[in-house]
mmCIF file of C-alpha atoms in Angstrom:
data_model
loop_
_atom_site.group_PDB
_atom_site.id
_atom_site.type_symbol
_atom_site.label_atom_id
_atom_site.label_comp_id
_atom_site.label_asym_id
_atom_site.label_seq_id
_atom_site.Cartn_x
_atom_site.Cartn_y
_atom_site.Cartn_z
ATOM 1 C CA UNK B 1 -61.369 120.618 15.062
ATOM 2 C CA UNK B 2 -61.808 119.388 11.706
ATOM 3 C CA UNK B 3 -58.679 119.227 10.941
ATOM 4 C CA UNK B 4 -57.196 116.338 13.416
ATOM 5 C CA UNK B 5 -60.159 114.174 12.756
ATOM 6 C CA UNK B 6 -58.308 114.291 8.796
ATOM 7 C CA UNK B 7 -54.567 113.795 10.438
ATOM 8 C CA UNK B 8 -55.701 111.124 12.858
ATOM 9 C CA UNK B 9 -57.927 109.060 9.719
ATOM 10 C CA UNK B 10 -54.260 109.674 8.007
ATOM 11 C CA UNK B 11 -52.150 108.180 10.455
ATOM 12 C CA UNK B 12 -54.460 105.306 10.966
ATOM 13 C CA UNK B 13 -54.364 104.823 7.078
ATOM 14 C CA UNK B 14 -50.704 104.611 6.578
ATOM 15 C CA UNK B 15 -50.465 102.732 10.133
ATOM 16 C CA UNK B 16 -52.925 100.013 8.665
ATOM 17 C CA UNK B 17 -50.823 99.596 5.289
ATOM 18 C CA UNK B 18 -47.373 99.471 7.140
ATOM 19 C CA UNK B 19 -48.614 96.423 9.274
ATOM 20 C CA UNK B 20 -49.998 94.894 5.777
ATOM 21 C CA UNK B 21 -46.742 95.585 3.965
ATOM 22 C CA UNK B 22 -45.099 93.550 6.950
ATOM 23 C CA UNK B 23 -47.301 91.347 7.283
ATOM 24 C CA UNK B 24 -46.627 90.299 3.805
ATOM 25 C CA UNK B 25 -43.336 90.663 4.214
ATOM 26 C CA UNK B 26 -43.072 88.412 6.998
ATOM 27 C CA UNK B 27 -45.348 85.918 4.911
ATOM 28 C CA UNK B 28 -43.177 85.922 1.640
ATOM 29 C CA UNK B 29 -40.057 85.579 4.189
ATOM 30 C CA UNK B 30 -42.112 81.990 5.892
ATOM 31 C CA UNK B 31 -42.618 81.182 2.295
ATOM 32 C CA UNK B 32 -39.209 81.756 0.776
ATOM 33 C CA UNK B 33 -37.384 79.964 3.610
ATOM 34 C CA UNK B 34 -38.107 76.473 3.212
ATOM 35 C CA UNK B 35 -37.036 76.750 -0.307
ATOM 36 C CA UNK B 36 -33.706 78.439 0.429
ATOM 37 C CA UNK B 37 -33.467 75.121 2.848
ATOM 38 C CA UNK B 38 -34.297 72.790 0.151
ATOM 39 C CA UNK B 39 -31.627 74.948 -2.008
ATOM 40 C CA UNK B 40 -29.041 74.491 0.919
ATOM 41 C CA UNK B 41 -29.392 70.658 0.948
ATOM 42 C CA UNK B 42 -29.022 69.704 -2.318
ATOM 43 C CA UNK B 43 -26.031 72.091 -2.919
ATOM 44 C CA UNK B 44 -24.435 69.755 0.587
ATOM 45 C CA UNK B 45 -25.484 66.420 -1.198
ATOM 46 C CA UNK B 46 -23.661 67.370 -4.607
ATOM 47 C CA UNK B 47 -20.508 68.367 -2.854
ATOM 48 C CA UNK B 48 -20.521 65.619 -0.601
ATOM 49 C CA UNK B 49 -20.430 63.439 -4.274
ATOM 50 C CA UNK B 50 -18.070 64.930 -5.747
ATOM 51 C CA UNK B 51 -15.589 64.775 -2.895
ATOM 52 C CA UNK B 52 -16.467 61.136 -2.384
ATOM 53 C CA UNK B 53 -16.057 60.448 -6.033
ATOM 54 C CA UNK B 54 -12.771 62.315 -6.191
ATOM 55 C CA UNK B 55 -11.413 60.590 -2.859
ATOM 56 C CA UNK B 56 -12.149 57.085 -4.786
ATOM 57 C CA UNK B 57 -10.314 57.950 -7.987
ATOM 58 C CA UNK B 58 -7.464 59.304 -5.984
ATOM 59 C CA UNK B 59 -7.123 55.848 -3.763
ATOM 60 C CA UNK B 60 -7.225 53.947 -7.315
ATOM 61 C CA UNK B 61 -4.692 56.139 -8.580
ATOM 62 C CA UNK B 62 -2.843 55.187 -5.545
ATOM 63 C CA UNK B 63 -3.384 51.623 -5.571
ATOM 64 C CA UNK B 64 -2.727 51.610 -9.499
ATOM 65 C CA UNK B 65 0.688 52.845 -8.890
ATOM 66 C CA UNK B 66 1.760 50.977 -5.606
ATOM 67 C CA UNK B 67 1.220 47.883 -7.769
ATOM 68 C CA UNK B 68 3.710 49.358 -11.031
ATOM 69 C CA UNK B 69 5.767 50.159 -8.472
ATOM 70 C CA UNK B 70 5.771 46.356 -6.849
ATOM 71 C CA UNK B 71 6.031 45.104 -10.317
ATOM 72 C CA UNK B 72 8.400 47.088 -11.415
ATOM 73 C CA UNK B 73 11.389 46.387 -8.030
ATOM 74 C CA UNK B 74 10.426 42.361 -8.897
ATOM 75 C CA UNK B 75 10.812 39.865 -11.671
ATOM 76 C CA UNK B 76 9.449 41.917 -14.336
ATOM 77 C CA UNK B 77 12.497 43.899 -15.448
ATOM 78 C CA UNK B 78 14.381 41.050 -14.649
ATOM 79 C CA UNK B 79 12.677 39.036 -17.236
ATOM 80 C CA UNK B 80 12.393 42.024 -19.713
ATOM 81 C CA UNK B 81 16.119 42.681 -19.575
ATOM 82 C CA UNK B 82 16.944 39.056 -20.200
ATOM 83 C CA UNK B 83 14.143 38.627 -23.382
ATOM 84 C CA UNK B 84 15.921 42.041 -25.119
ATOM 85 C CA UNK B 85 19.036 40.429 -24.247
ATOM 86 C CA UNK B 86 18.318 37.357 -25.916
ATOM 87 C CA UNK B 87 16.373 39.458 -28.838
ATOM 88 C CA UNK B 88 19.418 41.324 -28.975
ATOM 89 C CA UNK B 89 21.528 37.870 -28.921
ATOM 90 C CA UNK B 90 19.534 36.286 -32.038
ATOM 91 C CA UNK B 91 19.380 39.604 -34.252
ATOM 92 C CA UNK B 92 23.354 39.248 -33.919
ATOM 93 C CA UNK B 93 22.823 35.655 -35.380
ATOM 94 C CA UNK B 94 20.539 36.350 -37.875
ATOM 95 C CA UNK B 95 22.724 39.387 -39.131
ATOM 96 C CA UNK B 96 25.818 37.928 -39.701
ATOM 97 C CA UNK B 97 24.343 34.887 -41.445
ATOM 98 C CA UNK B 98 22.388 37.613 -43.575
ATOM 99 C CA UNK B 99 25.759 38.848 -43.974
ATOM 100 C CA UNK B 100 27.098 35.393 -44.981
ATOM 101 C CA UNK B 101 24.257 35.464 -47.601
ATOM 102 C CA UNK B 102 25.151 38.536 -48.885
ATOM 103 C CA UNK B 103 28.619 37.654 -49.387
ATOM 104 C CA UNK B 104 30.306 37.588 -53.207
ATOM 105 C CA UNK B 105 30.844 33.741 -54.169
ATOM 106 C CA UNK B 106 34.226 34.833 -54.990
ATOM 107 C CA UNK B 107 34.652 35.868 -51.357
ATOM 108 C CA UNK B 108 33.101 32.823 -50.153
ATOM 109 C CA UNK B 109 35.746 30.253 -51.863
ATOM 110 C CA UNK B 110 38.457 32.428 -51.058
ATOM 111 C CA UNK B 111 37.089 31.704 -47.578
ATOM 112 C CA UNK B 112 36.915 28.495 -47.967
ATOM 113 C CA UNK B 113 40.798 28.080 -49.069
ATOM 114 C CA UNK B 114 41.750 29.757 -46.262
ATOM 115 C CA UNK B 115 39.552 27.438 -43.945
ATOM 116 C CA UNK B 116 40.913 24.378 -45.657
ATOM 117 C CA UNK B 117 44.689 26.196 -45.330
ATOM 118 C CA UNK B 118 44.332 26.416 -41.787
ATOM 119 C CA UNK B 119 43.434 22.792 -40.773
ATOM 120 C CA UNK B 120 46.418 21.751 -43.200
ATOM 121 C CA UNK B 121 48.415 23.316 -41.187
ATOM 122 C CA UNK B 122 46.950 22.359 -37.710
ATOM 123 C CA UNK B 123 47.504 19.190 -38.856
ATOM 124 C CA UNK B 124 51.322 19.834 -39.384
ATOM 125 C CA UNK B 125 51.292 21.499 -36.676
ATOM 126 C CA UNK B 126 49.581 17.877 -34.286
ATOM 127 C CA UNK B 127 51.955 15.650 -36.074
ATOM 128 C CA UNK B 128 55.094 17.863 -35.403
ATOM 129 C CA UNK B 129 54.186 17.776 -31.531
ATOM 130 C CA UNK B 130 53.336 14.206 -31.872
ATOM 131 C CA UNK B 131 56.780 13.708 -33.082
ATOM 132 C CA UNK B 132 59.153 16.265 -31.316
ATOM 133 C CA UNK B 133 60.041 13.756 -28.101
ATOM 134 C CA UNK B 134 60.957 12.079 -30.851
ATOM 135 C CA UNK B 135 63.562 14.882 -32.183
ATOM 136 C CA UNK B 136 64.417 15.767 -28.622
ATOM 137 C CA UNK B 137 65.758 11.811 -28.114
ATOM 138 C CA UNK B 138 68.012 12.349 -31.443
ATOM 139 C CA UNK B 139 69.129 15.837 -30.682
ATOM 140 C CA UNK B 140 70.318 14.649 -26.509
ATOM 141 C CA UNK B 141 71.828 11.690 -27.994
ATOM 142 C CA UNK B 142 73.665 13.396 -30.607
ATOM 143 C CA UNK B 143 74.858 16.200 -27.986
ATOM 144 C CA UNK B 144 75.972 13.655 -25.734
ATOM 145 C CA UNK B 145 77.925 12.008 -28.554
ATOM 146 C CA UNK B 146 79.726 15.242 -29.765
ATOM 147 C CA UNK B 147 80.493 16.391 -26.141
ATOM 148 C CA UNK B 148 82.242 13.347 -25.648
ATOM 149 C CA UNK B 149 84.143 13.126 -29.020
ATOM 150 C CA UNK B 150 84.448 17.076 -28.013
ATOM 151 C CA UNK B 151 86.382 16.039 -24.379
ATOM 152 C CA UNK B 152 88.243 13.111 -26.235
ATOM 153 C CA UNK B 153 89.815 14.814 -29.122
ATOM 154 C CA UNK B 154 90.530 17.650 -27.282
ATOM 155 C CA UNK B 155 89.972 19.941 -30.105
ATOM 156 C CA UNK B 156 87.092 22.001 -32.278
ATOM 157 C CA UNK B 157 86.170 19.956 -35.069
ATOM 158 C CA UNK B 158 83.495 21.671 -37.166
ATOM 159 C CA UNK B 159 82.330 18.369 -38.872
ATOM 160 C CA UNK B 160 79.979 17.356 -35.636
ATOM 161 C CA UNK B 161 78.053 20.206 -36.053
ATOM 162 C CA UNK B 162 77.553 19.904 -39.853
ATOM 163 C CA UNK B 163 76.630 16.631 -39.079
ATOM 164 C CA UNK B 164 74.270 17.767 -36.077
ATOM 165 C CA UNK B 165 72.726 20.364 -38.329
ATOM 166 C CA UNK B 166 72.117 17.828 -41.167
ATOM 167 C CA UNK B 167 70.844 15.416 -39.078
ATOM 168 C CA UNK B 168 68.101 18.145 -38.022
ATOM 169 C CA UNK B 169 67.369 19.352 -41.714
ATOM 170 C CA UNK B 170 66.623 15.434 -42.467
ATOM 171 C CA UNK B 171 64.290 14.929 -39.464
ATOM 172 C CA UNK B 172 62.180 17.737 -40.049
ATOM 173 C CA UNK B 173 61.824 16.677 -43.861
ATOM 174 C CA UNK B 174 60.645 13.739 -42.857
ATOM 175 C CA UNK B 175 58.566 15.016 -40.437
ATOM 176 C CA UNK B 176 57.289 17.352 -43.243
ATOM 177 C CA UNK B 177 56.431 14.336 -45.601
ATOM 178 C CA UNK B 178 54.003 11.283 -45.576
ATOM 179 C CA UNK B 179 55.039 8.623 -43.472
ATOM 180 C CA UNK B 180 53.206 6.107 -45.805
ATOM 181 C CA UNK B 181 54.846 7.027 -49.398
ATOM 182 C CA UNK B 182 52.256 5.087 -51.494
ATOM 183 C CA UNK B 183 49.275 5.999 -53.428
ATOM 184 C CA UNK B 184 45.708 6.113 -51.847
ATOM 185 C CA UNK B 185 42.721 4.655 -54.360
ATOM 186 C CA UNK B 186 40.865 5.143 -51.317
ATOM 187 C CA UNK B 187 41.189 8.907 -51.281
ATOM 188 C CA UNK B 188 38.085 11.111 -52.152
ATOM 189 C CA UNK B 189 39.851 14.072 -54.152
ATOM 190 C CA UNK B 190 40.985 10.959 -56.768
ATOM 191 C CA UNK B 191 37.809 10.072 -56.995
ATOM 192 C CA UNK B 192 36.840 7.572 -54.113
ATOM 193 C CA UNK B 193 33.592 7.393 -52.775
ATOM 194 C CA UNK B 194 31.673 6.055 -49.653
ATOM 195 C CA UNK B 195 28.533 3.730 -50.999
ATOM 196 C CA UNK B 196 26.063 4.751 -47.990
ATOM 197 C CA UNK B 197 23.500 1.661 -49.136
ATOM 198 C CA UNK B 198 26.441 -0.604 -47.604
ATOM 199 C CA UNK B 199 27.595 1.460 -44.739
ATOM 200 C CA UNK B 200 26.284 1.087 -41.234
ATOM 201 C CA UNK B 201 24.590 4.401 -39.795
ATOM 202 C CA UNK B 202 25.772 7.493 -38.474
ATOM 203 C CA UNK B 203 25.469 8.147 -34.466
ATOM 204 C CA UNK B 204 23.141 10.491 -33.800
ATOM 205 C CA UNK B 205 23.968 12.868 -30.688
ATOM 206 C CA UNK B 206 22.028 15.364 -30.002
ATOM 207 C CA UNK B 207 24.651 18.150 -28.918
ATOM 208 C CA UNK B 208 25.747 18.135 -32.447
ATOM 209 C CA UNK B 209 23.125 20.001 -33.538
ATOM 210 C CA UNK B 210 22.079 23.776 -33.573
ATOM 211 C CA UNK B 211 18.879 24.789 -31.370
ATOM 212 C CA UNK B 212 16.883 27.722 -32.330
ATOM 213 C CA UNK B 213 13.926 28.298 -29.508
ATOM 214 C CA UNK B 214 14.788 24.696 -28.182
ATOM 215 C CA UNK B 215 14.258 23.216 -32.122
ATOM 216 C CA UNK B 216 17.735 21.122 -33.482
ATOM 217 C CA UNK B 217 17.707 22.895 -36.985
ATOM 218 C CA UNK B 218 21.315 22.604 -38.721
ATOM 219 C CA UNK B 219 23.587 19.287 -37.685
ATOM 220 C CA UNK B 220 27.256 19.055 -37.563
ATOM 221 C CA UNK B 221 27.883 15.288 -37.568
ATOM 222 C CA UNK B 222 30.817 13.941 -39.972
ATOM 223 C CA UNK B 223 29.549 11.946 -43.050
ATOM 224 C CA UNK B 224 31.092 8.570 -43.758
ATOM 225 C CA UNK B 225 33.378 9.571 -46.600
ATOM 226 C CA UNK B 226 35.303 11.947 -44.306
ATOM 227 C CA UNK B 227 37.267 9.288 -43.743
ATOM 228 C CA UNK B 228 38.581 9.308 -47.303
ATOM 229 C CA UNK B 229 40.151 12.733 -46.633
ATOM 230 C CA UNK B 230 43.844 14.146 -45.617
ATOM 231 C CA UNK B 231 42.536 16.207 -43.001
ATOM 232 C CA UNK B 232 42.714 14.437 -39.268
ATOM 233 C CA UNK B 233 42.551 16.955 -36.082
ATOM 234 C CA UNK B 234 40.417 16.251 -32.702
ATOM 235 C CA UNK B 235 36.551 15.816 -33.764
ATOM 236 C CA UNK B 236 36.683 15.608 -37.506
ATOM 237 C CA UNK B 237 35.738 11.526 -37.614
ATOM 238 C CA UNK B 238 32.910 9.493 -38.954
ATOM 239 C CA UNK B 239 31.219 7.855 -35.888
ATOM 240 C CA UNK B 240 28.553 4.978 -35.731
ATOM 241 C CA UNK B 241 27.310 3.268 -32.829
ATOM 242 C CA UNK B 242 28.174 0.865 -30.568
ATOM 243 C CA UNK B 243 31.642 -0.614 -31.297
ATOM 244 C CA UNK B 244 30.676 -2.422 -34.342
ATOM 245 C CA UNK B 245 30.282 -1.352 -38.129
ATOM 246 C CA UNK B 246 31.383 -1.487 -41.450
ATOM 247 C CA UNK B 247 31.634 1.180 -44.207
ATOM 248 C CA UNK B 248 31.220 -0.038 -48.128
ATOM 249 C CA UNK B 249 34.306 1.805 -49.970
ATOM 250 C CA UNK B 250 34.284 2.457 -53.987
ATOM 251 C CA UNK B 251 37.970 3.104 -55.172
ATOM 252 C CA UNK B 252 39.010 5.621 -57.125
ATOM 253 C CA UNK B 253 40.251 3.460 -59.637
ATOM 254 C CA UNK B 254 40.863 -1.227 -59.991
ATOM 255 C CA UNK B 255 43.460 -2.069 -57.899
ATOM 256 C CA UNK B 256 45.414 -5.541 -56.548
ATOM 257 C CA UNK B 257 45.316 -4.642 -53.344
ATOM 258 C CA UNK B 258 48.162 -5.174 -50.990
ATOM 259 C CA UNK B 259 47.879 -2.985 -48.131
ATOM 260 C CA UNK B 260 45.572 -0.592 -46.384
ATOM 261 C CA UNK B 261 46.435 1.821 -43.537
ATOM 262 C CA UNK B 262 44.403 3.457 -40.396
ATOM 263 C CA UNK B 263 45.230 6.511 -38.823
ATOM 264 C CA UNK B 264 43.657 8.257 -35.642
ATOM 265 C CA UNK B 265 44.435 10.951 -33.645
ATOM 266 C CA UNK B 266 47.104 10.343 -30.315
ATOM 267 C CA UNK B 267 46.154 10.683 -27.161
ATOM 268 C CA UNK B 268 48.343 13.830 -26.666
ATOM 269 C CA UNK B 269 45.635 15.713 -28.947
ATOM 270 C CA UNK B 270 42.429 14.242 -28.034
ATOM 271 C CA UNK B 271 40.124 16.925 -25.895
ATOM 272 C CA UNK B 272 39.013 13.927 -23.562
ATOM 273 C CA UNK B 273 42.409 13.020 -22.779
ATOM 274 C CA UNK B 274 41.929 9.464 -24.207
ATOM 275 C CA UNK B 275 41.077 7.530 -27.304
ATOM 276 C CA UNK B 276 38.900 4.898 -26.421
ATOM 277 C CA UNK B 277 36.603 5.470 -29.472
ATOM 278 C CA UNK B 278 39.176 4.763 -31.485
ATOM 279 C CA UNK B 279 39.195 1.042 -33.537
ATOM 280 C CA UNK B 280 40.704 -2.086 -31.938
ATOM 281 C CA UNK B 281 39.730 -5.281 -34.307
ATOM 282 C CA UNK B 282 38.890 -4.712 -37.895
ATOM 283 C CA UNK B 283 39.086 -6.728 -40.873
ATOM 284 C CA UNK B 284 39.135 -5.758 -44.441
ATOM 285 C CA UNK B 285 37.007 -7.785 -47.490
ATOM 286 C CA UNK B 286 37.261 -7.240 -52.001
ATOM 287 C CA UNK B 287 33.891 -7.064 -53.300
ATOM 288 C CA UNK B 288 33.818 -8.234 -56.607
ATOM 289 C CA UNK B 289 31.868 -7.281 -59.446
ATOM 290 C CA UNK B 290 31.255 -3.934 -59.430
ATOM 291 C CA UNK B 291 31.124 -3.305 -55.465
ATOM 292 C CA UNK B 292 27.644 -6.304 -55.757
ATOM 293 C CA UNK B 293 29.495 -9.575 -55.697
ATOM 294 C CA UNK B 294 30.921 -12.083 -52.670
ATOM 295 C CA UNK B 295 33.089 -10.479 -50.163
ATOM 296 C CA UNK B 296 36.858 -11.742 -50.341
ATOM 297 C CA UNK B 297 38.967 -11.727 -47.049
ATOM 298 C CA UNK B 298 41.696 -9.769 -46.799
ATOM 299 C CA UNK B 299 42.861 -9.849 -43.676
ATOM 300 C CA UNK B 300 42.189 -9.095 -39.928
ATOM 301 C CA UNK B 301 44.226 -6.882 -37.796
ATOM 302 C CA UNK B 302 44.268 -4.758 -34.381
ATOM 303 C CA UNK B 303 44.820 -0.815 -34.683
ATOM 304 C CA UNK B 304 47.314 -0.161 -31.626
ATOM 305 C CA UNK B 305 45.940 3.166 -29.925
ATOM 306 C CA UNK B 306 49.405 3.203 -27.990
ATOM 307 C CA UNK B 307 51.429 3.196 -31.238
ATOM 308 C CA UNK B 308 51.829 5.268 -34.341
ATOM 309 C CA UNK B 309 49.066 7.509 -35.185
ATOM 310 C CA UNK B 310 49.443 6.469 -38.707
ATOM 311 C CA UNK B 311 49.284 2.252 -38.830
ATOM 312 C CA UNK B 312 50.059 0.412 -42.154
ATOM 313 C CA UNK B 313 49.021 -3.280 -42.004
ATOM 314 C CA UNK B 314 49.843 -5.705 -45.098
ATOM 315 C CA UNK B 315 47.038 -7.833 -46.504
ATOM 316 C CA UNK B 316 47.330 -11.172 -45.185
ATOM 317 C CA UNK B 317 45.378 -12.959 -48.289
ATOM 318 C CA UNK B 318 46.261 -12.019 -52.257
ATOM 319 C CA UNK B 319 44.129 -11.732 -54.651
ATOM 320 C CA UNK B 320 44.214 -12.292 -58.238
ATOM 321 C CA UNK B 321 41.603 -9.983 -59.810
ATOM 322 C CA UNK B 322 41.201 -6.280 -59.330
ATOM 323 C CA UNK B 323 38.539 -5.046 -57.300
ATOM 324 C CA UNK B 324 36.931 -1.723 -57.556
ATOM 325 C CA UNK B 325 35.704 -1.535 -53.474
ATOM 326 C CA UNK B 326 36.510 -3.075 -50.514
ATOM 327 C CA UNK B 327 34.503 -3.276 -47.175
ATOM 328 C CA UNK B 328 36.146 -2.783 -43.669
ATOM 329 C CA UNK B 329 34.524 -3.809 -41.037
ATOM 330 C CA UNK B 330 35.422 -2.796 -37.645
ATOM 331 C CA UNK B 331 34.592 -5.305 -35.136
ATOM 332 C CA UNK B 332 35.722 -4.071 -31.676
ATOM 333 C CA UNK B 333 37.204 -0.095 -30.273
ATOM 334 C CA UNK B 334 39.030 0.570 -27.410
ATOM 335 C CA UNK B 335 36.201 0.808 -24.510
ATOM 336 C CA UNK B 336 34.021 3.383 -25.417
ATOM 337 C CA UNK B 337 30.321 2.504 -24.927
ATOM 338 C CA UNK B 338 28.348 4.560 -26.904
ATOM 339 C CA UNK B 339 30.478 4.949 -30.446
ATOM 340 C CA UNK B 340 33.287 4.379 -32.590
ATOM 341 C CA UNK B 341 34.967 6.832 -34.314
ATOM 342 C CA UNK B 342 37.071 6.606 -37.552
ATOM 343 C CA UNK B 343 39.809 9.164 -38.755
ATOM 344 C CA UNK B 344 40.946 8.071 -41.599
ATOM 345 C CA UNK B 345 41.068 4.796 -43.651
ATOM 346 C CA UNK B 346 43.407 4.314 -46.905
ATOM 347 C CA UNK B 347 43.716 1.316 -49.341
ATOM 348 C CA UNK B 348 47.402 0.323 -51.232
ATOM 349 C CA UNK B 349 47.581 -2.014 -54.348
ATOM 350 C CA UNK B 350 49.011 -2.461 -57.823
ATOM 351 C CA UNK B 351 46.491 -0.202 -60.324
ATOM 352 C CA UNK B 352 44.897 -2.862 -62.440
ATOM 353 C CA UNK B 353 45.379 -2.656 -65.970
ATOM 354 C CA UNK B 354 41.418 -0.843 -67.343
ATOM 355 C CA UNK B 355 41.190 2.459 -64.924
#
């Protein structure tokens, strides 16, 4: 009997702690859920910001490179093709005028000959063409001549063609030499010189100039005393405006003079097709005393533009004392409104007796 009294005070001892172990149990599990909740939350909010922060970066990304790609199909390449291409254009330039720079002086007036070689012989080569209807007339007529004296004698005589071929051979010498066969004092190589404190100005046009970035830099315009040179092809002319204007001349030596010529390119050679820059009126004045003293007339005379390239005109007025310059003044061209160009202009005379 004692016994189960003992077993029974047992079973309510370990039944007592088992209810208080889950009782406690069920206590720390009411207590430790709301902070597994709280745990659960803000693991949710941090995800939700990092997707929402990585979906923004990704649509800039995307919006970033929609808008290279928009630039890139329009004008930009466009526009950075032609800037290389005109880096590309100037660097060529630059280069070869580096090049220029770099180049021996020997090399540079060898150059130079060759330059001045070649427009001697363009200029052969204008007044041959200038003069080959010429030639053609001689050589028809002489044909037609021998063909008949051919028919009429009956027979080959050799003689007509001698004379044929020595009739050629003296045309093309003469084409070959000067047409005027007297001395220039007006010529700059002999010492001639244009006094630029007496001569009118120089016509200014702006497309004979070099641009660099839209600034003129380097001009190409003729100086006065070009016209004091040999060498006459299309563009190489002193021009001043208007159709009036006078250029102040210092000879190469005193002269009497008795003649000056004019000479302008045809009309057969000019790029335009026409001549109408070319001078109509001039007259021709002696300075006296040392290229400071009264003018003395010469003479006035019209340059025909439908004539002879080269025109020799004889002073219409002596005079009895050497002169050292001469003044021509040009006082009408042949139509052209903005300018007047001159070629070439040469003075004749009787050297005086002191050079």
């Amino acid at each position: 009997m004692s016994g189960r009294p003992k077993l029974r005070r047992s079973a309510r001892f370990f039944r007592g702690h088992s209810e208080e172990a889950s009782s406690s149990a069920s206590l720390s599990t009411l207590l430790s859920e709301p902070e597994l909740g709280n745990a659960d939350a803000n693991g949710l909010t941090q995800s939700w910001k990092i997707v929402i922060s990585t979906a923004s970066i990704l649509t800039l990304l995307l919006i970033g490179l929609g808008n290279h790609m928009w630039l890139k199909e329009t004008e930009f390449p466009q526009r950075s093709r032609q800037f290389y291409a005109l880096i590309a254009e100037y660097g060529s330039r630059l280069y070869n005028y580096q090049a220029r720079l770099r180049m021996p002086k020997e090399q540079l007036e060898l150059l130079k000959k060759e330059s001045q070689t070649l427009e001697n012989n363009f200029r052969e080569i204008l007044f041959l063409i200038e003069q080959i209807d010429v030639l053609k007339a001689l050589l028809r007529d002489t044909r037609d001549g021998l063909h008949y004296s051919w028919n009429a004698d009956g027979g080959k005589d050799p003689e007509p063609l001698e004379e044929m071929s020595n009739l050629v051979n003296y045309v093309l010498k003469k084409l070959r030499e000067d047409q005027v066969q007297m001395a220039d004092y007006a010529l700059k190589s002999a010492g001639a010189s244009v006094i630029e404190a007496g001569t009118s100005e120089s016509y200014k046009n702006n497309k004979a100039k070099l641009y660099w970035h839209g600034i003129g830099f380097l001009t190409y315009e003729m100086p006065p005393d070009i016209i004091l040179q040999p060498d006459v092809h299309p563009g190489k002319c002193w021009a001043f405006p208007g159709s009036q204007g006078h250029a102040l001349i210092k000879l190469a030596r005193k002269i009497k003079p008795t003649a000056i010529t004019m000479e302008h390119i045809s009309e057969k050679v000019s790029p335009s097709g026409n001549i109408s820059s070319a001078p109509k009126e001039f007259s021709v004045y002696g300075i006296s005393k040392q290229c400071e003293g009264e003018e003395i007339f010469l003479g006035q005379f019209v340059y025909n533009k439908t004539g002879s390239t080269v025109q020799t005109f004889k002073l219409q007025h002596d005079v009895s004392e050497s002169l050292l310059c001469v003044k021509l003044k040009i006082l009408s061209n042949w139509g052209h409104p903005k300018y007047t160009c001159l070629y070439r202009f040469r003075v004749h005379g009787t050297p005086g007796e002191n050079p």
